Amino acid sequence: MKKTIIANWKMNPVSLDQALHLAGEIEKRTTGIKNAEVVIAPPYPFLKDIGRVLKKTKLGAQNMHWEEAGPYTGEVSWRQLKHFRVTHVIIGHSERRIHMGETDEMINKKIKAALKANLIPILAVGEQKKLSENAMRLVLSRQLSRGLAGITAHDFKKGAIAYEPVWAIGTGRAATPKHAGIALRMIQKILAGLWKTKKVTMPILYGGSVNSKNAADFISPTMGGMQGLLVGSASLNATEFTGIIKSSSPESF
Ligand code: 13P
């Protein structure tokens, strides 16, 4: 199965020139890669221009509003994203939950709207600080059951979950592949319970201080076993991000 490797550029870089250069380098250096679906999620103002330079690489958004249009100052709707070749949208990133007050209920509306608009939602979940397995299960269960309320496995069949422990984001201290693997199985079990199904097949990604040295371990079936990665700071460096893509999508996985 193809691994999904997503670059979440967050509020970077500062200029369109830099953004175009970075996207162009990533595209150029990964054209021969077969086993990965690469997505770049730049800030909104760069979507249009970056969409034009990407060929094989997919274009993602970092957020969206659930309404089509209306009095929501500063927001961008799913309808507007559809003009820019956007295929994926990150929903419920912890930085939005923490700094922008985004709730599970808002996240749920966004996922429903994304699915209706035929955008692939990447639902981000994760605990804020290191917790016991039981406490972590409670956090993930709450985020998943509320975020996916009223959404069936069939509705979400193209979607993905990104497990991003907040304590590992931007710290340079990634979770261990073993911890990611525990979260992966926990998420699969929670979803199987929610959807009353035996097997959950949608991709579950890991995010939090991924770099070109640790990426392969998160993906390796004998270590993390994750089906993709959501990469922040390391995705702002073409060499580093390309290294992540190459090491996490060898033919053998
Ligand atoms: P870092 O890779 O910078 O830790 O960020 C992870 C992240 O939040 C991706 O969405």
mmCIF file of C-alpha atoms and ligand atoms in Angstrom:
data_model
loop_
_atom_site.group_PDB
_atom_site.id
_atom_site.type_symbol
_atom_site.label_atom_id
_atom_site.label_comp_id
_atom_site.label_asym_id
_atom_site.label_seq_id
_atom_site.Cartn_x
_atom_site.Cartn_y
_atom_site.Cartn_z
ATOM 1 C CA MET A 1 0.000 0.000 0.000
ATOM 2 C CA LYS A 2 1.242 3.474 -0.862
ATOM 3 C CA LYS A 3 2.402 5.551 2.091
ATOM 4 C CA THR A 4 0.874 9.000 2.472
ATOM 5 C CA ILE A 5 3.543 11.586 3.256
ATOM 6 C CA ILE A 6 2.159 15.052 3.964
ATOM 7 C CA ALA A 7 4.105 18.291 4.279
ATOM 8 C CA ASN A 8 2.341 20.617 6.683
ATOM 9 C CA TRP A 9 4.127 23.910 6.130
ATOM 10 C CA LYS A 10 2.035 25.639 8.817
ATOM 11 C CA MET A 11 2.550 29.451 8.566
ATOM 12 C CA ASN A 12 5.759 29.092 6.500
ATOM 13 C CA PRO A 13 7.605 30.193 4.416
ATOM 14 C CA VAL A 14 7.193 33.979 4.411
ATOM 15 C CA SER A 15 7.364 34.592 0.664
ATOM 16 C CA LEU A 16 5.781 33.125 -2.446
ATOM 17 C CA ASP A 17 9.209 32.843 -4.077
ATOM 18 C CA GLN A 18 10.472 30.646 -1.284
ATOM 19 C CA ALA A 19 7.299 28.575 -1.341
ATOM 20 C CA LEU A 20 7.517 28.007 -5.093
ATOM 21 C CA HIS A 21 11.180 27.110 -4.887
ATOM 22 C CA LEU A 22 10.559 24.578 -2.126
ATOM 23 C CA ALA A 23 7.570 22.992 -3.870
ATOM 24 C CA GLY A 24 9.506 22.817 -7.147
ATOM 25 C CA GLU A 25 12.463 21.108 -5.488
ATOM 26 C CA ILE A 26 10.251 18.559 -3.745
ATOM 27 C CA GLU A 27 8.405 17.799 -6.972
ATOM 28 C CA LYS A 28 11.641 17.473 -8.969
ATOM 29 C CA ARG A 29 13.374 15.210 -6.484
ATOM 30 C CA THR A 30 10.476 12.816 -5.990
ATOM 31 C CA THR A 31 9.194 12.232 -9.515
ATOM 32 C CA GLY A 32 10.470 8.642 -9.634
ATOM 33 C CA ILE A 33 8.907 7.604 -6.321
ATOM 34 C CA LYS A 34 6.186 5.021 -6.762
ATOM 35 C CA ASN A 35 5.283 3.911 -3.270
ATOM 36 C CA ALA A 36 4.318 7.224 -1.756
ATOM 37 C CA GLU A 37 1.503 9.677 -2.188
ATOM 38 C CA VAL A 38 3.120 13.014 -1.447
ATOM 39 C CA VAL A 39 0.947 15.971 -0.412
ATOM 40 C CA ILE A 40 2.080 19.547 0.191
ATOM 41 C CA ALA A 41 -0.164 21.687 2.414
ATOM 42 C CA PRO A 42 1.038 25.297 2.073
ATOM 43 C CA PRO A 43 -0.554 28.401 3.614
ATOM 44 C CA TYR A 44 -3.713 29.568 1.778
ATOM 45 C CA PRO A 45 -2.155 32.507 -0.127
ATOM 46 C CA PHE A 46 0.247 30.144 -1.922
ATOM 47 C CA LEU A 47 -2.263 27.463 -2.926
ATOM 48 C CA LYS A 48 -2.969 28.786 -6.386
ATOM 49 C CA ASP A 49 0.632 29.211 -7.527
ATOM 50 C CA ILE A 50 1.846 26.013 -5.939
ATOM 51 C CA GLY A 51 -1.048 24.105 -7.474
ATOM 52 C CA ARG A 52 0.266 25.199 -10.853
ATOM 53 C CA VAL A 53 3.798 23.888 -10.363
ATOM 54 C CA LEU A 54 2.854 20.525 -8.862
ATOM 55 C CA LYS A 55 2.372 17.634 -11.243
ATOM 56 C CA LYS A 56 2.600 14.368 -9.348
ATOM 57 C CA THR A 57 2.525 15.841 -5.854
ATOM 58 C CA LYS A 58 -0.933 16.490 -4.439
ATOM 59 C CA LEU A 59 -2.070 19.808 -2.983
ATOM 60 C CA GLY A 60 -3.504 20.000 0.528
ATOM 61 C CA ALA A 61 -5.038 22.693 2.734
ATOM 62 C CA GLN A 62 -4.295 23.054 6.432
ATOM 63 C CA ASN A 63 -7.864 23.884 7.399
ATOM 64 C CA MET A 64 -11.228 24.868 5.931
ATOM 65 C CA HIS A 65 -14.591 26.239 7.035
ATOM 66 C CA TRP A 66 -17.599 23.944 6.871
ATOM 67 C CA GLU A 67 -19.902 26.527 5.277
ATOM 68 C CA GLU A 68 -19.803 27.198 1.570
ATOM 69 C CA ALA A 69 -19.758 31.006 1.976
ATOM 70 C CA GLY A 70 -20.997 33.636 4.411
ATOM 71 C CA PRO A 71 -20.185 36.043 7.232
ATOM 72 C CA TYR A 72 -17.086 34.307 8.614
ATOM 73 C CA THR A 73 -14.336 36.924 8.566
ATOM 74 C CA GLY A 74 -10.907 35.494 7.954
ATOM 75 C CA GLU A 75 -12.134 32.028 7.074
ATOM 76 C CA VAL A 76 -11.782 30.033 3.846
ATOM 77 C CA SER A 77 -14.527 27.667 2.731
ATOM 78 C CA TRP A 78 -14.339 24.203 1.218
ATOM 79 C CA ARG A 79 -15.924 25.624 -1.912
ATOM 80 C CA GLN A 80 -13.123 28.175 -2.307
ATOM 81 C CA LEU A 81 -10.482 25.465 -1.874
ATOM 82 C CA LYS A 82 -12.004 23.539 -4.756
ATOM 83 C CA HIS A 83 -10.749 26.227 -7.151
ATOM 84 C CA PHE A 84 -7.137 25.401 -6.391
ATOM 85 C CA ARG A 85 -6.645 21.707 -7.200
ATOM 86 C CA VAL A 86 -6.795 20.936 -3.507
ATOM 87 C CA THR A 87 -7.385 17.232 -2.887
ATOM 88 C CA HIS A 88 -6.572 16.858 0.833
ATOM 89 C CA VAL A 89 -7.394 18.899 3.908
ATOM 90 C CA ILE A 90 -5.923 18.613 7.399
ATOM 91 C CA ILE A 91 -8.701 18.943 9.965
ATOM 92 C CA GLY A 92 -8.395 19.329 13.730
ATOM 93 C CA HIS A 93 -4.669 19.959 13.945
ATOM 94 C CA SER A 94 -3.677 20.430 17.591
ATOM 95 C CA GLU A 95 -2.402 23.948 16.873
ATOM 96 C CA ARG A 96 -5.908 24.884 15.774
ATOM 97 C CA ARG A 97 -7.493 23.105 18.709
ATOM 98 C CA ILE A 98 -5.145 24.850 21.171
ATOM 99 C CA HIS A 99 -4.628 28.330 19.692
ATOM 100 C CA MET A 100 -7.864 28.805 17.742
ATOM 101 C CA GLY A 101 -10.279 27.108 20.119
ATOM 102 C CA GLU A 102 -11.342 24.525 17.588
ATOM 103 C CA THR A 103 -13.664 21.978 19.187
ATOM 104 C CA ASP A 104 -14.501 18.394 18.303
ATOM 105 C CA GLU A 105 -17.926 19.629 17.188
ATOM 106 C CA MET A 106 -16.411 22.128 14.736
ATOM 107 C CA ILE A 107 -14.029 19.444 13.529
ATOM 108 C CA ASN A 108 -16.971 17.116 12.954
ATOM 109 C CA LYS A 109 -18.734 19.732 10.807
ATOM 110 C CA LYS A 110 -15.557 20.277 8.810
ATOM 111 C CA ILE A 111 -15.080 16.575 8.140
ATOM 112 C CA LYS A 112 -18.673 16.207 6.991
ATOM 113 C CA ALA A 113 -18.303 19.200 4.679
ATOM 114 C CA ALA A 114 -14.966 17.943 3.314
ATOM 115 C CA LEU A 115 -16.441 14.536 2.515
ATOM 116 C CA LYS A 116 -19.404 16.133 0.801
ATOM 117 C CA ALA A 117 -17.031 18.280 -1.235
ATOM 118 C CA ASN A 118 -14.995 15.212 -2.195
ATOM 119 C CA LEU A 119 -11.914 16.442 -0.352
ATOM 120 C CA ILE A 120 -9.842 13.869 1.539
ATOM 121 C CA PRO A 121 -9.922 14.746 5.247
ATOM 122 C CA ILE A 122 -6.885 14.045 7.395
ATOM 123 C CA LEU A 123 -8.250 14.067 10.926
ATOM 124 C CA ALA A 124 -5.520 14.958 13.425
ATOM 125 C CA VAL A 125 -5.766 13.569 16.947
ATOM 126 C CA GLY A 126 -3.382 13.194 19.860
ATOM 127 C CA GLU A 127 -2.903 13.681 23.558
ATOM 128 C CA GLN A 128 -1.355 16.907 24.891
ATOM 129 C CA LYS A 129 1.055 15.384 27.374
ATOM 130 C CA LYS A 130 2.496 11.950 27.989
ATOM 131 C CA LEU A 131 -0.201 9.777 29.546
ATOM 132 C CA SER A 132 -0.762 6.218 30.662
ATOM 133 C CA GLU A 133 -2.225 3.986 27.979
ATOM 134 C CA ASN A 134 -5.650 4.093 29.598
ATOM 135 C CA ALA A 135 -5.712 7.890 29.777
ATOM 136 C CA MET A 136 -4.444 8.130 26.223
ATOM 137 C CA ARG A 137 -7.188 5.787 25.038
ATOM 138 C CA LEU A 138 -9.781 8.066 26.647
ATOM 139 C CA VAL A 139 -8.422 11.143 24.847
ATOM 140 C CA LEU A 140 -8.249 9.402 21.486
ATOM 141 C CA SER A 141 -11.695 7.839 21.933
ATOM 142 C CA ARG A 142 -13.216 11.221 22.697
ATOM 143 C CA GLN A 143 -11.547 12.966 19.767
ATOM 144 C CA LEU A 144 -12.417 10.189 17.320
ATOM 145 C CA SER A 145 -15.982 9.548 18.453
ATOM 146 C CA ARG A 146 -16.871 13.260 18.499
ATOM 147 C CA GLY A 147 -14.881 14.173 15.403
ATOM 148 C CA LEU A 148 -16.448 11.341 13.435
ATOM 149 C CA ALA A 149 -19.957 11.486 14.946
ATOM 150 C CA GLY A 150 -22.556 10.621 12.320
ATOM 151 C CA ILE A 151 -19.891 9.596 9.801
ATOM 152 C CA THR A 152 -19.834 5.953 8.676
ATOM 153 C CA ALA A 153 -16.786 3.892 7.734
ATOM 154 C CA HIS A 154 -18.095 4.018 4.186
ATOM 155 C CA ASP A 155 -18.338 7.836 4.243
ATOM 156 C CA PHE A 156 -14.774 8.061 5.557
ATOM 157 C CA LYS A 157 -13.287 5.387 3.302
ATOM 158 C CA LYS A 158 -10.941 7.813 1.566
ATOM 159 C CA GLY A 159 -10.052 9.680 4.759
ATOM 160 C CA ALA A 160 -7.043 9.265 7.010
ATOM 161 C CA ILE A 161 -6.219 9.748 10.670
ATOM 162 C CA ALA A 162 -3.032 11.481 11.769
ATOM 163 C CA TYR A 163 -1.842 10.554 15.238
ATOM 164 C CA GLU A 164 0.134 13.548 16.468
ATOM 165 C CA PRO A 165 1.019 13.541 20.160
ATOM 166 C CA VAL A 166 1.218 17.237 21.014
ATOM 167 C CA TRP A 167 4.263 16.655 23.223
ATOM 168 C CA ALA A 168 6.217 15.468 20.190
ATOM 169 C CA ILE A 169 5.294 18.321 17.847
ATOM 170 C CA GLY A 170 8.052 20.824 17.149
ATOM 171 C CA THR A 171 10.137 19.592 20.062
ATOM 172 C CA GLY A 172 12.727 17.550 18.200
ATOM 173 C CA ARG A 173 11.719 14.704 20.511
ATOM 174 C CA ALA A 174 9.595 12.380 18.455
ATOM 175 C CA ALA A 175 7.576 9.594 20.007
ATOM 176 C CA THR A 176 9.230 6.195 19.732
ATOM 177 C CA PRO A 177 8.061 4.015 16.843
ATOM 178 C CA LYS A 178 6.847 1.594 19.513
ATOM 179 C CA HIS A 179 4.625 4.281 21.060
ATOM 180 C CA ALA A 180 3.307 5.226 17.611
ATOM 181 C CA GLY A 181 2.522 1.563 16.975
ATOM 182 C CA ILE A 182 0.596 1.349 20.251
ATOM 183 C CA ALA A 183 -1.408 4.442 19.248
ATOM 184 C CA LEU A 184 -2.016 2.988 15.794
ATOM 185 C CA ARG A 185 -3.539 -0.197 17.193
ATOM 186 C CA MET A 186 -5.499 1.799 19.759
ATOM 187 C CA ILE A 187 -6.968 4.014 17.025
ATOM 188 C CA GLN A 188 -7.814 0.992 14.878
ATOM 189 C CA LYS A 189 -9.586 -0.609 17.812
ATOM 190 C CA ILE A 190 -11.513 2.566 18.679
ATOM 191 C CA LEU A 191 -12.611 2.968 15.065
ATOM 192 C CA ALA A 192 -13.556 -0.703 14.791
ATOM 193 C CA GLY A 193 -15.743 -0.191 17.872
ATOM 194 C CA LEU A 194 -17.295 3.004 16.535
ATOM 195 C CA TRP A 195 -18.027 1.505 13.169
ATOM 196 C CA LYS A 196 -18.785 -2.015 14.371
ATOM 197 C CA THR A 197 -16.376 -3.495 11.904
ATOM 198 C CA LYS A 198 -13.558 -5.990 12.307
ATOM 199 C CA LYS A 199 -10.953 -4.394 10.124
ATOM 200 C CA VAL A 200 -10.077 -0.735 9.779
ATOM 201 C CA THR A 201 -8.173 -0.178 6.564
ATOM 202 C CA MET A 202 -7.821 3.583 6.252
ATOM 203 C CA PRO A 203 -4.312 5.021 6.574
ATOM 204 C CA ILE A 204 -3.164 6.057 10.034
ATOM 205 C CA LEU A 205 -0.261 8.499 9.938
ATOM 206 C CA TYR A 206 2.229 9.594 12.547
ATOM 207 C CA GLY A 207 3.290 13.213 13.078
ATOM 208 C CA GLY A 208 5.615 14.900 15.586
ATOM 209 C CA SER A 209 9.303 15.684 14.992
ATOM 210 C CA VAL A 210 9.623 13.334 12.026
ATOM 211 C CA ASN A 211 12.941 13.684 10.201
ATOM 212 C CA SER A 212 14.905 11.794 7.562
ATOM 213 C CA LYS A 213 16.607 9.683 10.234
ATOM 214 C CA ASN A 214 13.557 8.442 12.134
ATOM 215 C CA ALA A 215 10.983 8.294 9.292
ATOM 216 C CA ALA A 216 11.726 4.735 8.162
ATOM 217 C CA ASP A 217 11.286 3.364 11.691
ATOM 218 C CA PHE A 218 7.771 4.794 11.975
ATOM 219 C CA ILE A 219 6.818 3.123 8.714
ATOM 220 C CA SER A 220 8.649 -0.188 9.095
ATOM 221 C CA PRO A 221 6.077 -2.949 9.686
ATOM 222 C CA THR A 222 8.284 -4.437 12.390
ATOM 223 C CA MET A 223 8.537 -1.123 14.264
ATOM 224 C CA GLY A 224 5.871 1.601 14.049
ATOM 225 C CA GLY A 225 3.842 0.104 11.215
ATOM 226 C CA MET A 226 2.330 3.504 10.355
ATOM 227 C CA GLN A 227 0.804 4.032 6.908
ATOM 228 C CA GLY A 228 2.161 7.521 6.440
ATOM 229 C CA LEU A 229 3.639 10.623 8.025
ATOM 230 C CA LEU A 230 2.531 14.192 8.678
ATOM 231 C CA VAL A 231 5.649 16.322 8.682
ATOM 232 C CA GLY A 232 6.034 19.869 9.992
ATOM 233 C CA SER A 233 9.421 21.578 10.242
ATOM 234 C CA ALA A 234 11.372 18.958 8.299
ATOM 235 C CA SER A 235 9.050 19.512 5.327
ATOM 236 C CA LEU A 236 10.436 23.045 4.942
ATOM 237 C CA ASN A 237 13.785 21.653 3.841
ATOM 238 C CA ALA A 238 13.683 19.942 0.428
ATOM 239 C CA THR A 239 16.634 17.644 1.153
ATOM 240 C CA GLU A 240 15.239 16.586 4.504
ATOM 241 C CA PHE A 241 11.686 16.085 3.235
ATOM 242 C CA THR A 242 12.857 14.164 0.177
ATOM 243 C CA GLY A 243 14.932 11.993 2.506
ATOM 244 C CA ILE A 244 11.804 11.266 4.557
ATOM 245 C CA ILE A 245 9.841 10.302 1.461
ATOM 246 C CA LYS A 246 12.586 8.070 0.088
ATOM 247 C CA SER A 247 13.329 6.293 3.328
ATOM 248 C CA SER A 248 9.682 5.664 4.108
ATOM 249 C CA SER A 249 8.631 4.331 0.740
ATOM 250 C CA PRO A 250 11.161 1.691 -0.339
ATOM 251 C CA GLU A 251 9.852 -1.005 -2.644
ATOM 252 C CA SER A 252 9.966 -3.564 0.122
ATOM 253 C CA PHE A 253 7.353 -1.995 2.411
HETATM 254 P P1 13P B 1 6.875 18.917 13.488
HETATM 255 O O1 13P B 1 7.244 17.898 12.425
HETATM 256 O O2 13P B 1 7.520 20.235 13.289
HETATM 257 O O3 13P B 1 7.058 18.354 14.853
HETATM 258 O O4 13P B 1 5.303 19.193 13.315
HETATM 259 C C1 13P B 1 4.448 18.127 13.231
HETATM 260 C C2 13P B 1 3.106 18.610 12.848
HETATM 261 O O5 13P B 1 2.440 19.299 13.595
HETATM 262 C C3 13P B 1 2.611 18.242 11.509
HETATM 263 O O6 13P B 1 1.256 18.522 11.374
#
